[in-house]
Coordinates of N, CA, C and O in Angstrom, one line a residue:
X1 N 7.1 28.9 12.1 CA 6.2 28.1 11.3 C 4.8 28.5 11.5 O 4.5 29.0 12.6
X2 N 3.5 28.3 10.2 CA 2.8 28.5 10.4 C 1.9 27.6 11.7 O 2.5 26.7 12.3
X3 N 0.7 27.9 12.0 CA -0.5 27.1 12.5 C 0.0 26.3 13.7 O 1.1 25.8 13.8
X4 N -0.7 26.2 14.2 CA -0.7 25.5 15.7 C -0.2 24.3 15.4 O -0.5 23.6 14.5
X5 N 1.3 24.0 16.6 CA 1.8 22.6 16.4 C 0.5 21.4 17.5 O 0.0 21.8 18.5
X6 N 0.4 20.3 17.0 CA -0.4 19.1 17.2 C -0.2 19.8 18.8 O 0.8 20.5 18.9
X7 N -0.9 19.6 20.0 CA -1.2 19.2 21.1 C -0.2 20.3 21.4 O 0.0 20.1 22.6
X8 N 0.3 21.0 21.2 CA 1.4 21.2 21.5 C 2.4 21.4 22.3 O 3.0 22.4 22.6
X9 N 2.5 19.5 22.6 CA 3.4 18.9 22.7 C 4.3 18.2 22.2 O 4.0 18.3 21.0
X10 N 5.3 17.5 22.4 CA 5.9 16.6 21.1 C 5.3 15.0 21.1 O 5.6 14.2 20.2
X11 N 4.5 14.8 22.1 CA 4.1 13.4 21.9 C 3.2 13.4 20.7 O 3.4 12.5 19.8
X12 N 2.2 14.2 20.6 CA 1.5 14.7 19.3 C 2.3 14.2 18.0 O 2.1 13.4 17.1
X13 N 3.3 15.0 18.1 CA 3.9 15.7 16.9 C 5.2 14.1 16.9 O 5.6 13.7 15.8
X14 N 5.4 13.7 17.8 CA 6.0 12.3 17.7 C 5.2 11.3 16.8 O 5.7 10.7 15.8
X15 N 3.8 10.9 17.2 CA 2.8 10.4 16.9 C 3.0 10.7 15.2 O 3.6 9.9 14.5
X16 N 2.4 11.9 14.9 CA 2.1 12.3 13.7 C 3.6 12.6 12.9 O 3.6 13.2 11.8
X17 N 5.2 12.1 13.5 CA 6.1 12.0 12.3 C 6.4 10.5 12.1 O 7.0 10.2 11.1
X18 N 5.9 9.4 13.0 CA 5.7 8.0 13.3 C 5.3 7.7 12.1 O 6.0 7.1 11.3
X19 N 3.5 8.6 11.7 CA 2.5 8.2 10.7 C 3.3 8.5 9.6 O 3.5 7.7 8.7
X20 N 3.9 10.1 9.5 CA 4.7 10.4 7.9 C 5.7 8.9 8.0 O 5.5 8.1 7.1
X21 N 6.7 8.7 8.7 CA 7.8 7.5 8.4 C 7.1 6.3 8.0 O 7.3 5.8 6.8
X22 N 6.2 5.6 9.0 CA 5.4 5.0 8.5 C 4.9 4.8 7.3 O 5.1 3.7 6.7
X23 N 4.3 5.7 6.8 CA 3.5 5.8 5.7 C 4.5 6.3 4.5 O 3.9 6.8 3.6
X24 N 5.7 6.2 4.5 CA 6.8 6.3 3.4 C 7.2 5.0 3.2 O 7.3 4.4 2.2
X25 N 7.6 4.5 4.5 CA 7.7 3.2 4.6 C 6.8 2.2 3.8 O 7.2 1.3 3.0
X26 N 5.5 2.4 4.0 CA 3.8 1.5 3.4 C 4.8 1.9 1.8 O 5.6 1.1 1.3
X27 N 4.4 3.1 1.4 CA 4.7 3.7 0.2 C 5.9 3.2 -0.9 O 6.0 3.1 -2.1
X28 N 6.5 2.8 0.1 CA 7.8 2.0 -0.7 C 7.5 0.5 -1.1 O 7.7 0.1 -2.2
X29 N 6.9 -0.2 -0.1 CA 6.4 -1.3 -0.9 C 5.3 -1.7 -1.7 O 5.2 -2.8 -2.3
X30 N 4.5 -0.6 -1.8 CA 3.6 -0.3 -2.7 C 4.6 -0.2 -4.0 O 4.4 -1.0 -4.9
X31 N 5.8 0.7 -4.1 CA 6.0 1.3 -5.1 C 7.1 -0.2 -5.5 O 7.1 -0.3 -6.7
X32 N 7.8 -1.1 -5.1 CA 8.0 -2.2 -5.1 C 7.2 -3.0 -5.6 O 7.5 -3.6 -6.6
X33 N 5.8 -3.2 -4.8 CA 4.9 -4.1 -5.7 C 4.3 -3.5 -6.9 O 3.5 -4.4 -7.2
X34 N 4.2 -2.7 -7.9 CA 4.0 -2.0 -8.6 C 5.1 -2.0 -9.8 O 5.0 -2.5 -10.9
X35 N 6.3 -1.3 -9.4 CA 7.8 -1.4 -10.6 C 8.6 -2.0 -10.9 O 9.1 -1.9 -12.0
X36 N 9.0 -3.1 -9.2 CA 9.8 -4.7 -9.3 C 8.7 -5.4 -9.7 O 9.1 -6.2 -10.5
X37 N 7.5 -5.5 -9.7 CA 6.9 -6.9 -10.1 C 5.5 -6.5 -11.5 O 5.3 -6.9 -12.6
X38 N 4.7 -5.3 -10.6 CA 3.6 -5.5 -11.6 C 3.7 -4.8 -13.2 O 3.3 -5.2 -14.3
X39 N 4.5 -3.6 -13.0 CA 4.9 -3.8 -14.6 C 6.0 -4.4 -15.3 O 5.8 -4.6 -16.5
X40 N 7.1 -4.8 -14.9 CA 7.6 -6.2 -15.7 C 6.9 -7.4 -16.1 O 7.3 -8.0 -17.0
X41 N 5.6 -7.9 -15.2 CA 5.4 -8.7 -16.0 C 4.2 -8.6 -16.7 O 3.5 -9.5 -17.2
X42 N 3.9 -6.6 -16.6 CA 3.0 -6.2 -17.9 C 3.1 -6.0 -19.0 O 2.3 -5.9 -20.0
X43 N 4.8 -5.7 -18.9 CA 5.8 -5.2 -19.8 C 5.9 -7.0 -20.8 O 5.3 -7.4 -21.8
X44 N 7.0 -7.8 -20.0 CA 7.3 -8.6 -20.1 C 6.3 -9.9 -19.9 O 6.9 -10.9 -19.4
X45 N 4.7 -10.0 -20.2 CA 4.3 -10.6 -20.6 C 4.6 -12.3 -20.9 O 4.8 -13.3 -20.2
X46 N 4.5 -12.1 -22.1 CA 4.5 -12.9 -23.3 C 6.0 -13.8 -22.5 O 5.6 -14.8 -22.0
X47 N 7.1 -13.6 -22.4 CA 8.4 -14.3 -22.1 C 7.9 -15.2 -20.9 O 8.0 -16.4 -20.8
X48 N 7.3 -14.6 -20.2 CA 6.7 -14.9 -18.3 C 5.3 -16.1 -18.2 O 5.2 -17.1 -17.5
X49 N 4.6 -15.7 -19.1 CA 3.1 -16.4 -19.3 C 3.4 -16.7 -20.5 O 4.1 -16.0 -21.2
X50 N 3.0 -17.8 -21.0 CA 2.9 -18.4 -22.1 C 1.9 -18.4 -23.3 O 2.2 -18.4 -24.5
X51 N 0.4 -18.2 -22.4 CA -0.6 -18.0 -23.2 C -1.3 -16.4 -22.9 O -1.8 -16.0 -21.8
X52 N -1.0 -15.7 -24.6 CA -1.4 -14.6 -24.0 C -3.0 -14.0 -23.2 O -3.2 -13.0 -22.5
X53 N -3.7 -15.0 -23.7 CA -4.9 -14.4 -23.0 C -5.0 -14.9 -21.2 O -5.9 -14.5 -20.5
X54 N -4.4 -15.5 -20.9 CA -3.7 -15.5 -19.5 C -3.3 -14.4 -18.9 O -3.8 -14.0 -17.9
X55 N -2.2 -13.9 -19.6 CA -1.7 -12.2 -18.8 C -2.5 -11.9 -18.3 O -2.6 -12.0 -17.1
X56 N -3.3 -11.3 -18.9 CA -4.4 -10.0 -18.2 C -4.9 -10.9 -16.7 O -4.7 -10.3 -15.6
X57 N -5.5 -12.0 -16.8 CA -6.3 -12.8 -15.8 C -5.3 -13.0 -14.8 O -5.8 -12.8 -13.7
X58 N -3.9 -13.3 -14.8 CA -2.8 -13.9 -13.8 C -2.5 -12.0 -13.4 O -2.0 -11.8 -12.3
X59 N -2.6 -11.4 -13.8 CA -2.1 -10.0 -13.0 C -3.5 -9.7 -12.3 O -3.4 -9.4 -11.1
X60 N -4.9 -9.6 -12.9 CA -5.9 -8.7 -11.8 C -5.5 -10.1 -11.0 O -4.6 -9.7 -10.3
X61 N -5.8 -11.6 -10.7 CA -5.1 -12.2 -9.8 C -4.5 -12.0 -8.5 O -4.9 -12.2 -7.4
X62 N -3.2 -11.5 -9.2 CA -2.0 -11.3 -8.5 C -2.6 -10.1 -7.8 O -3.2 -10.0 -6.7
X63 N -2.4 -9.5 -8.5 CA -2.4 -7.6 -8.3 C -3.9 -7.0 -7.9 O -3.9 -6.7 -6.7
X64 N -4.6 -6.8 -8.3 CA -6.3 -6.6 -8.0 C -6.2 -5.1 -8.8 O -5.9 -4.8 -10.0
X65 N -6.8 -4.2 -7.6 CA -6.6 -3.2 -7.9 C -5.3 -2.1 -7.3 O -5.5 -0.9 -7.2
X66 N -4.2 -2.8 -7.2 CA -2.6 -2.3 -6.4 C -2.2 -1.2 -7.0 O -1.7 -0.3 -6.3
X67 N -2.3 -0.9 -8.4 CA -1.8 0.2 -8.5 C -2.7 1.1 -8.3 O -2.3 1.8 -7.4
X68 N -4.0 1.5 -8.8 CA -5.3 2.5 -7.8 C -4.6 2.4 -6.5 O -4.2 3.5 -6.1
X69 N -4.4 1.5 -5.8 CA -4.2 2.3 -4.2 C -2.6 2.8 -4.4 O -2.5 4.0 -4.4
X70 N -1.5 2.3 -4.5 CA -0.4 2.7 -4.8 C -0.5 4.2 -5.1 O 0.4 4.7 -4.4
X71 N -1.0 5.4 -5.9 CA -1.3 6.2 -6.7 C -2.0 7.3 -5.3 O -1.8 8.5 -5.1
X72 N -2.9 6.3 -4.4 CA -3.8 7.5 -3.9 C -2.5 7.4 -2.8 O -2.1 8.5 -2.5
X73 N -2.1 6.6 -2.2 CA -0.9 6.6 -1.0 C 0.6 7.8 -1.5 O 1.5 8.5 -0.9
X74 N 0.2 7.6 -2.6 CA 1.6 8.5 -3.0 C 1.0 10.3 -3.2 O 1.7 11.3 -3.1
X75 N -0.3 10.1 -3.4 CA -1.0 11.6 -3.0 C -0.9 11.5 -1.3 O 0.1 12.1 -0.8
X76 N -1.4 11.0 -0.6 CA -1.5 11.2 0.6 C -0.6 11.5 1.0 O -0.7 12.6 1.5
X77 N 0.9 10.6 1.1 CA 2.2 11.2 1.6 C 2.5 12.1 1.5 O 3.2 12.7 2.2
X78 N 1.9 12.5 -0.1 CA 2.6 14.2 -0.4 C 2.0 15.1 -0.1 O 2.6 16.2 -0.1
X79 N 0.2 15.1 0.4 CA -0.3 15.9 1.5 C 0.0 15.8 2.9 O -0.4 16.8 3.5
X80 N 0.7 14.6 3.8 CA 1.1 15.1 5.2 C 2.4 15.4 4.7 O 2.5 16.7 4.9
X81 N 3.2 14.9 4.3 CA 4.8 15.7 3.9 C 4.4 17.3 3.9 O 4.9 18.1 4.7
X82 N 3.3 17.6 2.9 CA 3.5 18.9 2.8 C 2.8 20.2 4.3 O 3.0 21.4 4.4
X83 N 1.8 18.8 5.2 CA 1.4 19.3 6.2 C 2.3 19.5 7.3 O 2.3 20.4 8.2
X84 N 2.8 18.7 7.3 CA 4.2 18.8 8.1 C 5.0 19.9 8.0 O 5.6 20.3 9.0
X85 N 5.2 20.3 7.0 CA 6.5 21.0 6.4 C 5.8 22.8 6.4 O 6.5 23.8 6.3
X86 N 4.3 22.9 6.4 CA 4.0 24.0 6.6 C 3.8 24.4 8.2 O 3.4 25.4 8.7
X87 N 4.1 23.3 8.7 CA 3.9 23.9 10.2 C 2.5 23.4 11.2 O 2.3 23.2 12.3
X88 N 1.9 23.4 10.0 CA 0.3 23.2 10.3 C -0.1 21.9 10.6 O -1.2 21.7 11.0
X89 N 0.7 20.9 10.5 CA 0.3 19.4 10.5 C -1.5 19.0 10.7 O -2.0 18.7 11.8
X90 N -2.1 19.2 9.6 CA -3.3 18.6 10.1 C -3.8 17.6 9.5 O -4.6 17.7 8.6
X91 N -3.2 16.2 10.1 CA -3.5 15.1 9.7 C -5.3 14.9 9.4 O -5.9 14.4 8.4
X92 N -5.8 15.6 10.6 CA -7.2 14.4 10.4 C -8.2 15.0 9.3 O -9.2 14.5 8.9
X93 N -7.4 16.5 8.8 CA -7.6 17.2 7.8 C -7.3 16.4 6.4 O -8.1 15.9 5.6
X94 N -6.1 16.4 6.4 CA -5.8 15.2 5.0 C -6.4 14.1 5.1 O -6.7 13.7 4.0
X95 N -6.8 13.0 6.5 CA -7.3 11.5 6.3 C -8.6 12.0 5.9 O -9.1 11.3 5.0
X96 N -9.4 13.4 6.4 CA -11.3 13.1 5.7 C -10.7 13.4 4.6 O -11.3 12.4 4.3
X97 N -10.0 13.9 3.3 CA -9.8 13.9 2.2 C -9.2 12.7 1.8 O -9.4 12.2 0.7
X98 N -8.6 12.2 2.8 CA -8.1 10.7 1.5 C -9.0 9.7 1.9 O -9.1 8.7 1.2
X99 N -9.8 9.7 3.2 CA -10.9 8.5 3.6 C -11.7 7.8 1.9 O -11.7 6.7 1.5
X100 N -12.4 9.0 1.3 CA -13.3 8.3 0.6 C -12.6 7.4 -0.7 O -13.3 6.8 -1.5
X101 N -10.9 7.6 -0.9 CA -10.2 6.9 -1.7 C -9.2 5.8 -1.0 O -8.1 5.4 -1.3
X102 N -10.2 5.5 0.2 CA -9.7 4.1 0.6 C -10.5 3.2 0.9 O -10.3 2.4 1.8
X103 N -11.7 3.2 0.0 CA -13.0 2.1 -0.4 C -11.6 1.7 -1.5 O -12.3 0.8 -1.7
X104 N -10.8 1.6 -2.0 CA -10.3 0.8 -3.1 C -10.1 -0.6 -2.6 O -9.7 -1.5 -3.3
X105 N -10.3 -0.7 -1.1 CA -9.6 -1.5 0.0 C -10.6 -3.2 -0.1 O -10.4 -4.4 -0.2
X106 N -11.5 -2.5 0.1 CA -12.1 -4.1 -0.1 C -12.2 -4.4 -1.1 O -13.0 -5.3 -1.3
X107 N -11.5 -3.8 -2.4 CA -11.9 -4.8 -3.3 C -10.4 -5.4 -3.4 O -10.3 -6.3 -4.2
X108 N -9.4 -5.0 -2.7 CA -8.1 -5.6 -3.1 C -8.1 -6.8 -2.0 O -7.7 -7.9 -2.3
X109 N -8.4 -6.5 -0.9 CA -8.9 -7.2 -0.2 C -9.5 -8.8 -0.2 O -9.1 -9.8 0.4
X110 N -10.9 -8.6 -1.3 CA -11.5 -9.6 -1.3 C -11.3 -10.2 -2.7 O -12.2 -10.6 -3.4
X111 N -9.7 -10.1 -3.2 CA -8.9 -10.7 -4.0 C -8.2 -11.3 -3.6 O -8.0 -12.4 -4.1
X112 N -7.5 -10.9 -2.5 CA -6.5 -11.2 -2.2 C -5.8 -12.9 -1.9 O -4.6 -13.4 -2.0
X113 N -7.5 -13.7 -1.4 CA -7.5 -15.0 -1.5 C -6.8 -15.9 -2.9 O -6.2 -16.9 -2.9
X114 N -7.3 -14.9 -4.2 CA -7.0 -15.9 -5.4 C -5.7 -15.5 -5.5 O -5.0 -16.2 -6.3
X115 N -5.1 -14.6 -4.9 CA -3.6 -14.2 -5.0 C -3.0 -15.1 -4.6 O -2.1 -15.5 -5.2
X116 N -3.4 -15.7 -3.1 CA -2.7 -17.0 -2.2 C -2.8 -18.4 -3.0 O -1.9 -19.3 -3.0
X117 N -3.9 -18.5 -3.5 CA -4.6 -19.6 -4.5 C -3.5 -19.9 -5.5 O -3.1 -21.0 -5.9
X118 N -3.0 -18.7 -5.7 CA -2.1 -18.8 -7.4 C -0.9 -19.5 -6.9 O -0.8 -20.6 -7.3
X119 N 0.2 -19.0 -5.9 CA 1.0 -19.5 -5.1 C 1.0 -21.1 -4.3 O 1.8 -22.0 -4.2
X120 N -0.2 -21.1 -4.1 CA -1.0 -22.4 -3.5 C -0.9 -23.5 -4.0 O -0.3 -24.4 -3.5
X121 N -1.7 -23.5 -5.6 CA -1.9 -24.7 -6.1 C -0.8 -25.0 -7.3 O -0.3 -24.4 -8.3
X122 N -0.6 -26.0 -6.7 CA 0.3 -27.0 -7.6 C -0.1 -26.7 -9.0 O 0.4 -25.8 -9.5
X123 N -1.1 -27.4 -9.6 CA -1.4 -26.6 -11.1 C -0.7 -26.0 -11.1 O 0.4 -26.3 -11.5
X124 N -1.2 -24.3 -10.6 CA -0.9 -22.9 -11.3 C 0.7 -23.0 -10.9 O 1.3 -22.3 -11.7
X125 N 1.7 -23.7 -10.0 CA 2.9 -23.5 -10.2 C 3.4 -24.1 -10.9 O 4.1 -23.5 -11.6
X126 N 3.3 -25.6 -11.2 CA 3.3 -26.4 -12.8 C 3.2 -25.1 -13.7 O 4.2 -24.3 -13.9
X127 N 1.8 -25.0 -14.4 CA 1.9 -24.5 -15.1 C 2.5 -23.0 -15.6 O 2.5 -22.7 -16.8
X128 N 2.8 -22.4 -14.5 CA 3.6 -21.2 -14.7 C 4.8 -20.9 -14.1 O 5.1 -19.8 -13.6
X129 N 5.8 -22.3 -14.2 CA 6.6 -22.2 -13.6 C 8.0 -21.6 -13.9 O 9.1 -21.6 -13.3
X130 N 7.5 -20.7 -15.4 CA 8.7 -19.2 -15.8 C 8.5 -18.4 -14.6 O 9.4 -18.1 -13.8
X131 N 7.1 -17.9 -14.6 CA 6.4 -16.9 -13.6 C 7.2 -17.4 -12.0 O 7.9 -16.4 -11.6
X132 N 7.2 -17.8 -11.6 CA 7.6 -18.6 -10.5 C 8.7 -18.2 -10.1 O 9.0 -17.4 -9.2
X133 N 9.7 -19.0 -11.0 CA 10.9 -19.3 -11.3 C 11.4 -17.4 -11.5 O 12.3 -17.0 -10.7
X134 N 10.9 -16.3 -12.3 CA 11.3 -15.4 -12.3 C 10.6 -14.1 -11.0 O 11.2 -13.0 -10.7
X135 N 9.7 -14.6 -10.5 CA 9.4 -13.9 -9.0 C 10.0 -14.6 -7.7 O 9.4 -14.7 -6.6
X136 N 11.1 -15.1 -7.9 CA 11.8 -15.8 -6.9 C 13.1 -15.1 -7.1 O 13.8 -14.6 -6.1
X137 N 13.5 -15.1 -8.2 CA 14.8 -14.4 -8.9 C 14.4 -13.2 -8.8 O 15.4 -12.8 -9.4
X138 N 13.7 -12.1 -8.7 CA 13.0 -11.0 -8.4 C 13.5 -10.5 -6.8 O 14.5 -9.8 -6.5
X139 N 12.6 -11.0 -6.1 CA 13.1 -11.3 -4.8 C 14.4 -11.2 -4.3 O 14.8 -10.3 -3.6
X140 N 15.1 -12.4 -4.8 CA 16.8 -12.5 -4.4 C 17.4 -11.8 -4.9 O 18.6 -11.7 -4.5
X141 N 16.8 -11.0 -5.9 CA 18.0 -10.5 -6.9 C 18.0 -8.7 -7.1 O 19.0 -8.1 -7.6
X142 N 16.8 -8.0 -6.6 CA 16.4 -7.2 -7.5 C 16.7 -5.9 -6.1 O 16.3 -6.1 -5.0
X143 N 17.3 -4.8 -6.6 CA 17.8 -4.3 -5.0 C 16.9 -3.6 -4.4 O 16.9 -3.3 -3.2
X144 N 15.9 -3.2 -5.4 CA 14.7 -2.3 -4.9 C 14.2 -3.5 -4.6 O 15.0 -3.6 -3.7
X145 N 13.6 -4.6 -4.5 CA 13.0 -5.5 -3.4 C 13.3 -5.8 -2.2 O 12.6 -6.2 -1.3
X146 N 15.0 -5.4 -2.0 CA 15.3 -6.0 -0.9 C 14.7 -7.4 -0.1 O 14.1 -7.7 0.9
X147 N 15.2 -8.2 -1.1 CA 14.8 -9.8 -0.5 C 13.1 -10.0 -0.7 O 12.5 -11.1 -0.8
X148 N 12.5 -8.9 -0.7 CA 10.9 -9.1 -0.3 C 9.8 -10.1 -1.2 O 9.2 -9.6 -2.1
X149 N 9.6 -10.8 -1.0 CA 8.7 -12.0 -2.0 C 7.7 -10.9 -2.5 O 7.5 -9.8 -2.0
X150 N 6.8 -11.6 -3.6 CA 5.7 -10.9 -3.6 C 4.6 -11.0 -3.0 O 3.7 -10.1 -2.8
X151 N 4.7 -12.2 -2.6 CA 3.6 -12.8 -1.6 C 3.8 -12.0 -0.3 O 2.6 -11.8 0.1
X152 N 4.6 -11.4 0.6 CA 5.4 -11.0 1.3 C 4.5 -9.1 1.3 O 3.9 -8.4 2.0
X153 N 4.8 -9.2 0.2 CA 4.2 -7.4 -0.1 C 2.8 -7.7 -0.5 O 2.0 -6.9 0.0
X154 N 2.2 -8.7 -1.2 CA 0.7 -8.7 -1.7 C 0.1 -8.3 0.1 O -0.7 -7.3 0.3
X155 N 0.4 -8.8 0.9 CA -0.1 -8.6 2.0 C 0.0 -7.4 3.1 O -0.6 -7.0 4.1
X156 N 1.5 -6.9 2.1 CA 1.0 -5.4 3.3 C -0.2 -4.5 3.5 O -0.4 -3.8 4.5
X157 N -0.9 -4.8 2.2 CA -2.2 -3.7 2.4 C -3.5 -4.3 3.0 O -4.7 -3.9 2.8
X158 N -3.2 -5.2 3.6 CA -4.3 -6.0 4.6 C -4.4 -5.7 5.8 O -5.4 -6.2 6.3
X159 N -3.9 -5.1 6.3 CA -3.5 -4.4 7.8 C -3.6 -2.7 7.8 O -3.6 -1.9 8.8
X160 N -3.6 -2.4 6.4 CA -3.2 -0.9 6.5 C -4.1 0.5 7.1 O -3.8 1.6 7.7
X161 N -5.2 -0.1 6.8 CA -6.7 0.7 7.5 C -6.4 0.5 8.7 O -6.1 1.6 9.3
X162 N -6.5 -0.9 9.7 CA -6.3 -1.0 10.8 C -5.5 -0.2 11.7 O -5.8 0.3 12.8
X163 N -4.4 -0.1 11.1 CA -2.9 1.2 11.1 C -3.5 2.0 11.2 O -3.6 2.3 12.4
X164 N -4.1 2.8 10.3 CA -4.2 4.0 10.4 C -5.3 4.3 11.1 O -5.2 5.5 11.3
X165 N -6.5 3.8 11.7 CA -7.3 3.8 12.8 C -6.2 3.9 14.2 O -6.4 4.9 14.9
X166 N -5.4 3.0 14.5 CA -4.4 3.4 15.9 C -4.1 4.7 15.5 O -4.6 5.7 15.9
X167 N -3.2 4.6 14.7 CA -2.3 5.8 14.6 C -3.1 6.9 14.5 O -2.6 8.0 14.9
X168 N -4.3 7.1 14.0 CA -4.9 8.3 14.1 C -5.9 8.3 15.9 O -6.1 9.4 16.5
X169 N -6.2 7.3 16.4 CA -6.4 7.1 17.3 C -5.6 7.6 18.7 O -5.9 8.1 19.7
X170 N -4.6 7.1 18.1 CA -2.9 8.2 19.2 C -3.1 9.8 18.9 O -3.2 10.6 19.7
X171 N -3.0 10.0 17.9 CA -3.1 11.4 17.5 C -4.6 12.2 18.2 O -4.7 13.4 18.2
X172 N -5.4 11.3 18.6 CA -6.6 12.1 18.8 C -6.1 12.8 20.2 O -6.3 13.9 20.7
X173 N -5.5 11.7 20.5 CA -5.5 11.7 22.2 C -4.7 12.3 22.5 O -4.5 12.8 23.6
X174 N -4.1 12.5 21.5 CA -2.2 13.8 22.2 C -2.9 15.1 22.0 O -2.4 16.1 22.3
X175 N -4.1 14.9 21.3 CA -4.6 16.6 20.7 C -5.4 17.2 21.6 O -6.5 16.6 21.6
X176 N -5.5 17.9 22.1 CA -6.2 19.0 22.7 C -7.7 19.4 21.9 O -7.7 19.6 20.7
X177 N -9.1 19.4 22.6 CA -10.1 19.9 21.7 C -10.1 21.5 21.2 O -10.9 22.0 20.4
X178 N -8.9 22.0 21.8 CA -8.9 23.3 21.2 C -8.1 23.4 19.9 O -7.9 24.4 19.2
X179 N -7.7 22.6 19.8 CA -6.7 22.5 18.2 C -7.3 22.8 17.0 O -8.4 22.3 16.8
X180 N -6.9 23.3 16.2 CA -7.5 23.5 15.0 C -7.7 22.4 13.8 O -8.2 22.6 12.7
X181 N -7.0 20.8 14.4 CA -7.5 19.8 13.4 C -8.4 18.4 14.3 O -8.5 17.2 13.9
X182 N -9.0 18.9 15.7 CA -9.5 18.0 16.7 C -10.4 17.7 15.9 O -10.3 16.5 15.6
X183 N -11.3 18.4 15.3 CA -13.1 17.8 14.8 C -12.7 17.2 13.6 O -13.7 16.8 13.0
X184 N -11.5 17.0 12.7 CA -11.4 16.6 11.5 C -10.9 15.1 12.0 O -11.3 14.0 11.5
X185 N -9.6 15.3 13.2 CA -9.8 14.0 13.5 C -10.7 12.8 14.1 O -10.4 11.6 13.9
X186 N -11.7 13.3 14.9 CA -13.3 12.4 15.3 C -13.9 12.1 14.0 O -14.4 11.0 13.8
X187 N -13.7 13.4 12.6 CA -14.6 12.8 11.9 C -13.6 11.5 11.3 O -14.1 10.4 11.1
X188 N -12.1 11.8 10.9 CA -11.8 10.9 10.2 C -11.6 9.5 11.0 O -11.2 8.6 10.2
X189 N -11.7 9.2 12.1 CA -12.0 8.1 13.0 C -13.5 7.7 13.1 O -13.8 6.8 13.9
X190 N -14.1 8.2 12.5 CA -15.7 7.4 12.2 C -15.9 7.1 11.1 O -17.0 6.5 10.8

């Protein structure tokens, strides 16, 4: 295989196949909150919500900006998948490339309240209690959800930066400063 393996040792390279599983893992419920939930009821609208100029308002709500990050995670995977697979693994190489497409983060973030709000208040479950009533049956029913609420996944991407601060943080430390991706990982940890 090409290029120097991580530290080269396997705690390194343990570390950095943790982050690929990991981050297929993230990936799946992204791709879950996205095709079980947010385009059926972009698709399916009108049946779900009652008043159409509602739709649009009850999804940025729900959803913020989830598919933008969904989109850049599914690049990313397919840049360590493919760092991995050439031998070269250089993660801290791919995070300063995907760092500056994970500002999408505070704004899904500092939605994420009206997301809880919607679930929260009596009103909005009164009044949208198709919506309700069909993201519950979603959940129970739908095999790519695997049980998972949406409330349940709205919140995976709240923690996800934090993640990848350890996990690149482990990786610094298994790596040797003679490695060929050391200075990419200091930078992508600042």
């Amino acid at each position: 295989a090409g290029g120097q393996t991580l530290g080269g040792a396997s705690s390194a390279e343990s570390t950095t196949r943790y982050l690929l599983s990991d981050e297929e893992g993230y990936l799946k419920k992204l791709d879950i909150l996205v095709n079980s939930y947010l385009l059926p009821i972009r698709i399916d609208g009108r049946k779900l919500l009652p008043k159409e100029r509602e739709q649009g308002i009850i999804i940025e709500k729900l959803f913020s900006n989830i598919e933008e990050i969904f989109f850049v995670h599914k690049e990313l995977l397919g840049l360590l998948a493919q760092s991995f697979r050439s031998g070269s693994i250089l993660v801290g190489k791919t995070f300063c490339g995907a760092i500056p497409k994970m500002k999408l983060y505070p704004t899904y973030i500092a939605n994420f309240t009206k997301a809880i709000e919607f679930f929260q208040d009596p009103e909005s479950l009164e009044k949208n209690k198709t919506l309700h009533t069909w993201l519950d049956r979603v959940a129970d029913s739908d095999e790519q959800a695997e049980g998972m609420s949406l409330q349940m996944l709205l919140a995976c991407p709240l923690n996800r930066i934090p993640q990848y601060e350890l996990l690149l943080d482990q990786v610094l430390k298994q790596t040797p400063p003679s490695h060929p991706d050391y200075k990419n990982l200091l930078e992508a940890m600042t």
